[in-house]
Short mmCIF file of C-alpha atoms and ligand atoms in Angstrom, two decimals:
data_model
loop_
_atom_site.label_atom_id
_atom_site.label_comp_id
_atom_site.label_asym_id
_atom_site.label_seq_id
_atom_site.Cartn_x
_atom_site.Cartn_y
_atom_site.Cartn_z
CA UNK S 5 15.57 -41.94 -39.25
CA UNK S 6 19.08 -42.82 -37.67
CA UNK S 7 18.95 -46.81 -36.84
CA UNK S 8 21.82 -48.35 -35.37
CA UNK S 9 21.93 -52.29 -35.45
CA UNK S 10 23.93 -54.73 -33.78
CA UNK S 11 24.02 -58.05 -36.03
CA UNK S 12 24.79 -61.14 -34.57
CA UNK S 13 25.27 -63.48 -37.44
CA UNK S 14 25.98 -66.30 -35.35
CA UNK S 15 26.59 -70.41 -36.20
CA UNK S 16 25.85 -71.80 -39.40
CA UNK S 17 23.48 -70.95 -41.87
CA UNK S 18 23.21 -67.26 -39.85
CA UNK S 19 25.85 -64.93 -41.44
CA UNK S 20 24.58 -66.09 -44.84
CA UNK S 21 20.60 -65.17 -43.97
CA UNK S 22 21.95 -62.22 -41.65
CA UNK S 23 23.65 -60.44 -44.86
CA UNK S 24 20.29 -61.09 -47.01
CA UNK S 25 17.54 -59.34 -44.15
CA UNK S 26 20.81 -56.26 -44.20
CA UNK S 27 20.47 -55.81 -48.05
CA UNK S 28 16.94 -55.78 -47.52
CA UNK S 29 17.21 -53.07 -45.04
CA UNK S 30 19.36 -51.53 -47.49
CA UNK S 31 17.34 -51.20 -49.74
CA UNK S 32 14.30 -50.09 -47.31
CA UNK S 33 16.87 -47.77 -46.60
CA UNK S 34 17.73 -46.16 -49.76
CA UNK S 35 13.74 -45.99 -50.54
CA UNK S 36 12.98 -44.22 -47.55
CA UNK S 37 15.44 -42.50 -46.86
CA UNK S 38 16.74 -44.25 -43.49
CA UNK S 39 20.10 -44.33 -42.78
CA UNK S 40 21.27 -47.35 -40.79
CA UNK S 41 24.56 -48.12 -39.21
CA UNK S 42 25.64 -51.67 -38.01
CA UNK S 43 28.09 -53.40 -35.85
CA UNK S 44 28.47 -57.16 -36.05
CA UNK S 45 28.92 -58.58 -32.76
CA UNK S 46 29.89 -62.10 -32.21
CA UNK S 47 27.86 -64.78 -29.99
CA UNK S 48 27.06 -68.60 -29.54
CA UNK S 49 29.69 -71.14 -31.26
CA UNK S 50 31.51 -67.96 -33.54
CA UNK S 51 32.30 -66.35 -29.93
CA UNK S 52 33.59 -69.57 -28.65
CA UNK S 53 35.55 -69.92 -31.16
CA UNK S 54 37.41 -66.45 -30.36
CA UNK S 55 37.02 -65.51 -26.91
CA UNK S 56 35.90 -68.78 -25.23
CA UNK S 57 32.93 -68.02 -24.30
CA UNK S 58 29.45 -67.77 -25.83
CA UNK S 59 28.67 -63.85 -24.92
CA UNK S 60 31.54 -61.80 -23.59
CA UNK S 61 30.37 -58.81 -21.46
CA UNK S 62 31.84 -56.37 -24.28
CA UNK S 63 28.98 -58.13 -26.74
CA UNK S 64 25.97 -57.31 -24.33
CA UNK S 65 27.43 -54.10 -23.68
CA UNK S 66 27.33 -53.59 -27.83
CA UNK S 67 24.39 -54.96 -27.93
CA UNK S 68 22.73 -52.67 -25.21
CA UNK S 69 23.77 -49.47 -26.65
CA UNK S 70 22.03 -50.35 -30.46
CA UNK S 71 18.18 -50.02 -31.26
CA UNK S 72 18.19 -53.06 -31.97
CA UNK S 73 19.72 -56.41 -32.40
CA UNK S 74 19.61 -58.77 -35.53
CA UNK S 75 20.43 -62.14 -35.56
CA UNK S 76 20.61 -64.69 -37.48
CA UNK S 77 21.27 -68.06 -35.33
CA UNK S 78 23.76 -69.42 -33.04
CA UNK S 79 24.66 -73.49 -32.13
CA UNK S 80 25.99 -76.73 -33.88
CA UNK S 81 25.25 -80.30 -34.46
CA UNK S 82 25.25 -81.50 -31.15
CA UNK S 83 26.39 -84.76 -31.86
CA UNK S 84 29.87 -83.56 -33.47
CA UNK S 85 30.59 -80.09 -32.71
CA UNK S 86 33.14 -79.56 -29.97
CA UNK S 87 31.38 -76.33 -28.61
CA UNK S 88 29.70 -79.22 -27.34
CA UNK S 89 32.03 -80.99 -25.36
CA UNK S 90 32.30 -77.79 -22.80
CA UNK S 91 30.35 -77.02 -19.86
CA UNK S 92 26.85 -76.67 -20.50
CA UNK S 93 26.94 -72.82 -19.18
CA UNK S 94 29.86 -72.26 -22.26
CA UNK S 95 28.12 -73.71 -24.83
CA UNK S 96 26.46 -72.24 -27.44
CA UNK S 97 22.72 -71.91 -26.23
CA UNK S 98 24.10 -70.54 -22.78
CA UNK S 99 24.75 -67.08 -24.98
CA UNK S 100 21.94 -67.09 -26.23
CA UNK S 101 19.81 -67.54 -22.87
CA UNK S 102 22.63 -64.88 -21.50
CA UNK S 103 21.33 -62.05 -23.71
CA UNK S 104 18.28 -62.28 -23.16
CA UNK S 105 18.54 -62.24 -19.36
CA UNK S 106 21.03 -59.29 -19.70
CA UNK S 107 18.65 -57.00 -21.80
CA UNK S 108 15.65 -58.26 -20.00
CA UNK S 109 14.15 -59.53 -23.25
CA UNK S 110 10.82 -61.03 -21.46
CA UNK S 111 8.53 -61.04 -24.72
CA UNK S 112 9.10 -63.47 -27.58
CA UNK S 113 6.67 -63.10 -29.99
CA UNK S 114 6.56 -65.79 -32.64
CA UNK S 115 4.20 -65.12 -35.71
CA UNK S 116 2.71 -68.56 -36.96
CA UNK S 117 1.12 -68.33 -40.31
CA UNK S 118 -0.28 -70.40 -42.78
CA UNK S 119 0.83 -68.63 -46.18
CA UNK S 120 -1.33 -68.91 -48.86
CA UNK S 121 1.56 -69.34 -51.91
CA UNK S 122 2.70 -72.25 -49.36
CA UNK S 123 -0.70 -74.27 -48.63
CA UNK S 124 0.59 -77.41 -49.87
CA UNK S 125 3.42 -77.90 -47.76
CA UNK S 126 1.52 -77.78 -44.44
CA UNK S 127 1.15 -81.32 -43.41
CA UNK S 128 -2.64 -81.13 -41.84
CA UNK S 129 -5.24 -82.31 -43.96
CA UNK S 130 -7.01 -80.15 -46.09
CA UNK S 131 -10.28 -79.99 -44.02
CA UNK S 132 -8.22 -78.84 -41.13
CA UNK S 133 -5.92 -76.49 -42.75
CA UNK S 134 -8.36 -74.79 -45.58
CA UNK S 135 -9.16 -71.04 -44.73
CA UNK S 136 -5.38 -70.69 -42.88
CA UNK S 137 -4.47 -69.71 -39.46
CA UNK S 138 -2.55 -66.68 -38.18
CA UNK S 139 -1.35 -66.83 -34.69
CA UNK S 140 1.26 -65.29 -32.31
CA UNK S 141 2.61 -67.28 -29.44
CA UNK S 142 3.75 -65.16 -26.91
CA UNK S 143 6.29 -67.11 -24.78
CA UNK S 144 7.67 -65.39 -21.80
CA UNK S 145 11.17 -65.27 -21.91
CA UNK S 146 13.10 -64.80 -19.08
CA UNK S 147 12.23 -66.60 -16.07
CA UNK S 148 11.27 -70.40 -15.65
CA UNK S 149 12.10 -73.52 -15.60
CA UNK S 150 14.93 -72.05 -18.33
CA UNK S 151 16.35 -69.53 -15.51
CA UNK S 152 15.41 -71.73 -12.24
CA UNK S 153 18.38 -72.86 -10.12
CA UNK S 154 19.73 -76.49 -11.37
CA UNK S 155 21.97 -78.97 -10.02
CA UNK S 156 23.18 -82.69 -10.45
CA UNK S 157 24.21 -84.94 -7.34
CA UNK S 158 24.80 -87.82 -6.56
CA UNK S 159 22.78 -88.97 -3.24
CA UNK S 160 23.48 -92.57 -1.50
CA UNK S 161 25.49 -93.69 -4.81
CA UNK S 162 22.43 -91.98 -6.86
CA UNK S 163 22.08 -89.38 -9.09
CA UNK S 164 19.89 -86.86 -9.20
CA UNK S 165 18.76 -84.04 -11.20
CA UNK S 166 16.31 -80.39 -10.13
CA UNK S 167 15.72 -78.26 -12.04
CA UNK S 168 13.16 -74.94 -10.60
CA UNK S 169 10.25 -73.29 -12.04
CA UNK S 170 9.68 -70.27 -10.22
CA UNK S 171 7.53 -67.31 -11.71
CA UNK S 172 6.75 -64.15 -9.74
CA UNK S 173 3.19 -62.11 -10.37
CA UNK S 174 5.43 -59.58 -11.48
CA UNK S 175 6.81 -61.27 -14.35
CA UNK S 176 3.76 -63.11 -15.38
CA UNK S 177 1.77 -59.86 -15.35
CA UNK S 178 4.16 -57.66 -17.55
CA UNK S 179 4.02 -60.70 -20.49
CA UNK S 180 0.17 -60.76 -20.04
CA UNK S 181 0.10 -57.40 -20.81
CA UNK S 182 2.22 -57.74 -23.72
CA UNK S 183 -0.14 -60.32 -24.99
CA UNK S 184 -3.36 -58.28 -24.17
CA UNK S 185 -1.86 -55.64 -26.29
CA UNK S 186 -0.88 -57.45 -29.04
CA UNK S 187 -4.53 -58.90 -28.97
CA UNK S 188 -5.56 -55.87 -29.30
CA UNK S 189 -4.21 -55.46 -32.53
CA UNK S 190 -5.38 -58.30 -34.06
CA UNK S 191 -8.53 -60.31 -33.56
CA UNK S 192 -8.96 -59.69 -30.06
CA UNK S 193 -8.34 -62.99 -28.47
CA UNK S 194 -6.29 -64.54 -26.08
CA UNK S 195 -5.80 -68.30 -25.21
CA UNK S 196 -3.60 -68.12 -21.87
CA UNK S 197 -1.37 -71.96 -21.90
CA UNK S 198 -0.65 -73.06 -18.70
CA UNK S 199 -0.86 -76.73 -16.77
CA UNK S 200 -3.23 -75.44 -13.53
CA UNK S 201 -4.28 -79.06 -12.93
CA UNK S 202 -0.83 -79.59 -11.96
CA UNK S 203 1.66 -77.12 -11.34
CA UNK S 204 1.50 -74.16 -8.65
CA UNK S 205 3.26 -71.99 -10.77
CA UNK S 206 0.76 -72.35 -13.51
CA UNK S 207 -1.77 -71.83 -10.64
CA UNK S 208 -0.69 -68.21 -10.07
CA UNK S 209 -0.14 -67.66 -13.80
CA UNK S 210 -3.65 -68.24 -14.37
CA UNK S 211 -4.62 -66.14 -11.53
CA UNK S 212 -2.59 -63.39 -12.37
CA UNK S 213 -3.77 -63.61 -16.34
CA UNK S 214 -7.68 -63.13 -15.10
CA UNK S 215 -6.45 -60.09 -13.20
CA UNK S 216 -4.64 -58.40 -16.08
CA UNK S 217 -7.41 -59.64 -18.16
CA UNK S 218 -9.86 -57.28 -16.17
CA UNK S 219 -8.55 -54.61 -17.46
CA UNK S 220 -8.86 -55.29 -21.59
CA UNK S 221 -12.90 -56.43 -21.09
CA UNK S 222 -12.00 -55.65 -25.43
CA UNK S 223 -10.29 -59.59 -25.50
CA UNK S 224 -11.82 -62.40 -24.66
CA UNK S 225 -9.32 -64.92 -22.95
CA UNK S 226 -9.67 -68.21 -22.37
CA UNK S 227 -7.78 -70.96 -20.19
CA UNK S 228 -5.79 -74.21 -21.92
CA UNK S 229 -3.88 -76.89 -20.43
CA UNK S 230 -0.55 -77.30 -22.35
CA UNK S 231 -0.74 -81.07 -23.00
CA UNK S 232 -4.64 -80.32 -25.15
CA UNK S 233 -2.92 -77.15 -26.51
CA UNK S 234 -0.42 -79.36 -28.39
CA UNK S 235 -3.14 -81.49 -29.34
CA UNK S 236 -5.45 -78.44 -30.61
CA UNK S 237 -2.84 -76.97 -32.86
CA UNK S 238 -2.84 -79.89 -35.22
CA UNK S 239 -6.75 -80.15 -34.59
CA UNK S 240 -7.91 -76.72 -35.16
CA UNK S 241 -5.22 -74.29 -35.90
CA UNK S 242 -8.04 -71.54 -36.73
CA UNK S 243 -8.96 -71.37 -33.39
CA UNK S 244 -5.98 -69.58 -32.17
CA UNK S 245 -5.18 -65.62 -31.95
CA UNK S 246 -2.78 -65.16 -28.99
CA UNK S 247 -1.00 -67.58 -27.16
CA UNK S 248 -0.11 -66.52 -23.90
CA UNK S 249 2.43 -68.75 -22.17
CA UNK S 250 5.15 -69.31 -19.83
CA UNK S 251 8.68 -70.27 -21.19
CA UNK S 252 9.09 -73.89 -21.58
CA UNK S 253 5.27 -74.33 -22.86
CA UNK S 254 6.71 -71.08 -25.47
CA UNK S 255 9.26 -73.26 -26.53
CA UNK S 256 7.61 -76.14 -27.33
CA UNK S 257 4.54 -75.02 -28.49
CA UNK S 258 6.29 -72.79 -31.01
CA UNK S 259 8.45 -75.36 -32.36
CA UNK S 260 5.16 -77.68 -33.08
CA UNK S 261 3.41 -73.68 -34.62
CA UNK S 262 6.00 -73.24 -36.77
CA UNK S 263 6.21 -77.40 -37.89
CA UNK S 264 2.18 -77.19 -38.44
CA UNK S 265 2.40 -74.42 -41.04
CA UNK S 266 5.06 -76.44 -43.11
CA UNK S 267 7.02 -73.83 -43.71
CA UNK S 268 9.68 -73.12 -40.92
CA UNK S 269 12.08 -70.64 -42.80
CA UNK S 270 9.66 -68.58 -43.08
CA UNK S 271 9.02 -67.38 -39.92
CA UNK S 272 10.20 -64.65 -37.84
CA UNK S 273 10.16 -64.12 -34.07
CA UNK S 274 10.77 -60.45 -31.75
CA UNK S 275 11.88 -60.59 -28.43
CA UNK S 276 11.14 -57.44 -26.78
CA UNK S 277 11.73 -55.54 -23.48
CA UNK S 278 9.50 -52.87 -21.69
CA UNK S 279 11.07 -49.79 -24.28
CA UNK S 280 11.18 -50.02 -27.92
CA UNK S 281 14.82 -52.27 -28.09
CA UNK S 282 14.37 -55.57 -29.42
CA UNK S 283 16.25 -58.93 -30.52
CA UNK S 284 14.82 -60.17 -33.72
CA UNK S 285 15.31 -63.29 -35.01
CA UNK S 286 14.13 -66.23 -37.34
CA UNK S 287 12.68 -68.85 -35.36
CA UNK S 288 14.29 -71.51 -36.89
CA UNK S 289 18.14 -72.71 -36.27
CA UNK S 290 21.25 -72.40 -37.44
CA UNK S 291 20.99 -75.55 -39.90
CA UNK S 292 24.80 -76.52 -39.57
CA UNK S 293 24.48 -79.61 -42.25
CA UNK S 294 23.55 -77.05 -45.21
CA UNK S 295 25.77 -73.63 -43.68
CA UNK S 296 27.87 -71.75 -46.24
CA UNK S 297 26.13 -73.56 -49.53
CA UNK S 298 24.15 -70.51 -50.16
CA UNK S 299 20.96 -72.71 -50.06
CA UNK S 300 19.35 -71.81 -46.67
CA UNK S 301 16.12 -69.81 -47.10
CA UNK S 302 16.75 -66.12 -45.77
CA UNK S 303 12.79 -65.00 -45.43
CA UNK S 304 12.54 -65.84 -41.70
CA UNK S 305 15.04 -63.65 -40.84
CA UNK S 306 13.86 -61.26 -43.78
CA UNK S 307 10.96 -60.97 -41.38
CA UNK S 308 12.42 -60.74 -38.66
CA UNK S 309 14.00 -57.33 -39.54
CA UNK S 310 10.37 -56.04 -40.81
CA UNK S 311 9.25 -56.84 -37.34
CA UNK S 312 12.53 -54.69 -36.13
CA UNK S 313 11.21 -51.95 -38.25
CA UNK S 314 7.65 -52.28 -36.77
CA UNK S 315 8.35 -52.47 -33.01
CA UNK S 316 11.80 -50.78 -32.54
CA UNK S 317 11.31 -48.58 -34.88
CA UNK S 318 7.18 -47.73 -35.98
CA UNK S 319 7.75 -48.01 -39.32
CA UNK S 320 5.03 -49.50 -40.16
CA UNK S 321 4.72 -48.33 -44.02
CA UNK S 322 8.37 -50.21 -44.41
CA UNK S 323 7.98 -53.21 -42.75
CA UNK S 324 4.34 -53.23 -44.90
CA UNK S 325 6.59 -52.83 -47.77
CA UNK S 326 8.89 -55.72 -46.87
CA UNK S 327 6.00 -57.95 -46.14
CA UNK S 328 4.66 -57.36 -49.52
CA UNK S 329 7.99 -57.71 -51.10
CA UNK S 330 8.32 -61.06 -50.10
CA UNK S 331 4.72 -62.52 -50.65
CA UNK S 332 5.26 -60.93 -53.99
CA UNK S 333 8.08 -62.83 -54.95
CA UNK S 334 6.65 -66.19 -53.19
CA UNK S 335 3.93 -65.22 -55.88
CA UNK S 336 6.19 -64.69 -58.68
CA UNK S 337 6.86 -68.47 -57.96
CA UNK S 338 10.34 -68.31 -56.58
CA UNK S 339 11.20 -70.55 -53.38
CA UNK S 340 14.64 -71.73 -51.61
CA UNK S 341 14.95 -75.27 -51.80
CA UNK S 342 12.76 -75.55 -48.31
CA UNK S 343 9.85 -74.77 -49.82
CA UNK S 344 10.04 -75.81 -53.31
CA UNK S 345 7.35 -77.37 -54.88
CA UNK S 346 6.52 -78.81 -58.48
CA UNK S 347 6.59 -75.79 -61.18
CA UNK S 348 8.39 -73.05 -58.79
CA UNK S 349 11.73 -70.97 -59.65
CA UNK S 350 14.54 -72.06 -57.68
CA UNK S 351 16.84 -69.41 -55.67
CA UNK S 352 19.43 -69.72 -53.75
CA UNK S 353 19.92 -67.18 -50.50
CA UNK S 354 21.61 -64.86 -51.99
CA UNK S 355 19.29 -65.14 -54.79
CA UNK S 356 16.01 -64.72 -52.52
CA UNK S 357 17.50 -61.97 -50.52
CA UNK S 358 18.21 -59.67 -54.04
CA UNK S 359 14.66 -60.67 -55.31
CA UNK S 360 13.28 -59.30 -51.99
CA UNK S 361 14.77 -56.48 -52.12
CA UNK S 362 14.63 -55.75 -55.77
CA UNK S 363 10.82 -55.75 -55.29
CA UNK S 364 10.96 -53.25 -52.34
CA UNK S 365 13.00 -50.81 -55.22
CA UNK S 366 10.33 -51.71 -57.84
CA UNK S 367 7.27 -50.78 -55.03
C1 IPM C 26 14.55 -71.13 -28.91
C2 IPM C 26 15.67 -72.11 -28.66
C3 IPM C 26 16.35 -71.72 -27.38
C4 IPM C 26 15.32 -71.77 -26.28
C5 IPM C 26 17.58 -72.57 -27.03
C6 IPM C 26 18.60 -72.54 -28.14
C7 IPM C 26 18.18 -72.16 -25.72
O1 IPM C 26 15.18 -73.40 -28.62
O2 IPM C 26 14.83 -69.93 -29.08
O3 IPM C 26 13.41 -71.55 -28.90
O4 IPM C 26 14.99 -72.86 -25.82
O5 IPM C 26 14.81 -70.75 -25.90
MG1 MG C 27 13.15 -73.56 -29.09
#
């Protein structure tokens, strides 16, 4: 097969775990005879830097006309960087949102897994966290409270702040059938996130959700308030399949997945439109404070390009191969300094990203 990738290596720690998940696809490449073009494109603070902008019109257009899109991360330390002294809409972050909006990227899908090799660095106790969890929060991306018209004024010698949430059935019922089909895959359930008891826009996501939920009688959904959701996935992480949920809950909620399996850099995230394109990316950041020291731990993003292979692509026996790959070097006892524990191998990125794809040779 012919791919053709756009990378977008992005802030910090990205170019270095963007150029380990390409010699991985190398190598899936050699093995299976795939041959892959790319074209790095440039966005968040590395676009600033050049054109002034986050995302110039000639990067979507780039972007648009791949399969598929890899990135690694974009943004800075907030506190020092002077991409952060602009305009909110030229930082950083406003690329990011940009892209997603241009190539209608409405499904993020964000894998949360408790790996096995890893156990000991997930911080729930071991009552809670004994047997694992394997869930996918499925955030919808493009509309919200993220995408909601926003202004500051000052009122009477006051100021004030809105922000909009504004969802249409439309776009709640296209994500909802994302996450139905995804359920289907897996173990058949779906836990929709929304904050009913409040908010009229959660009011006609749930609405909408039982609707589209008519028509896979296969998955059983049920209903959860966002504020007990946090509290659930440090309770009873087993409990959850699916999460289905709008794009600010997404956010959040995946941030605290990710946290509650102790092992951020190692997980992977798809953002997906209505055809087979797709950005893929780790869903951690671009770690500024340890960029460029070759330390940053490349496996996230490693699976984020096995998901590229699965859902742009349906290569499923390579991404199976990559997935192995990895879990058989975490069992070799290797780890980047992230996840390091007592009587592991240390690598580097570089380091992790040629064991990886050593293995996939070795298969
Ligand atoms: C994420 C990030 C982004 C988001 C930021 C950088 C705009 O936090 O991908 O979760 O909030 O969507
Ligand atoms: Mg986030």
């Amino acid at each position: 097969m012919k791919m053709n990738i756009v990378c977008i290596p992005g802030d910090g720690i990205g170019p270095e775990i963007v150029a380990q998940a390409r010699a991985v696809l190398d190598s899936v490449a050699d093995i299976y005879g795939h041959e892959i073009t790319y074209q790095d494109v440039l966005m968040g603070g590395a676009s600033i830097d050049v054109h002034g902008i986050p995302l110039t019109d000639e990067a979507i257009a780039d972007a648009r006309a791949a399969d598929a899109v890899l990135m690694g991360s974009i943004g800075g330390d907030t506190t020092k960087s002077p991409w952060y002294q602009l305009p909110p809409d030229k930082r950083p972050e406003a690329g990011l949102l940009k892209i997603r909006k241009a190539l209608n990227l409405f499904a993020n899908l964000r894998p949360a897994v408790l790996y096995e090799e890893l156990a000991d660095a997930c911080p729930l106790c071991s009552e809670v966290r004994q047997g694992g969890f394997d869930m996918l929060i499925m955030r919808e991306l493009t509309g919200g409270l993220y995408f909601g018209e926003r202004k500051t004024y000052t009122e009477n010698g006051m100021r004030h702040a809105v922000d909009t949430l504004t969802y249409s059935e439309e776009e709640i019922r296209r994500i909802a059938i994302k996450g139905f089909e995804i359920a289907r895959k897996r173990r058949k359930k779906v836990t929709s996130v929304d904050k009913a008891n409040v908010l009229d826009s959660s009011r006609l996501w749930r609405a909408v959700v039982n609707e589209v939920a008519g028509e896979y009688p296969d998955v059983t959904l049920s209903h959860m308030l966002v504020d007990n959701c946090a509290m659930q996935l440090v309770r009873d992480p087993a409990q959850f399949d699916v999460i289905l949920t709008e794009n600010m809950f997404g956010d959040i909620l995946s941030d605290e997945a990710s946290m509650v399996t102790g092992s951020i850099g190692m997980l992977a995230s798809a953002s997906l439109n209505d055809t087979k394109f797709g950005l893929y990316e780790p869903s951690h950041g671009s770690a500024p404070d340890i960029a460029g020291q070759d330390i940053a731990n490349p496996i996230a993003t490693i699976l984020s390009a096995s998901m590229m292979l699965r859902y742009s692509f349906d290569l499923d026996k390579e991404a199976d191969a990559v997935d192995r790959a990895v879990k058989a070097v975490l069992q070799e006892g290797w780890r980047t300094a992230d996840i390091m524990s007592e009587g592991c191998r240390r690598a580097g990125c570089s380091e992790m990203g040629r064991l990886i794809a050593e293995h996939i040779r070795q298969q």
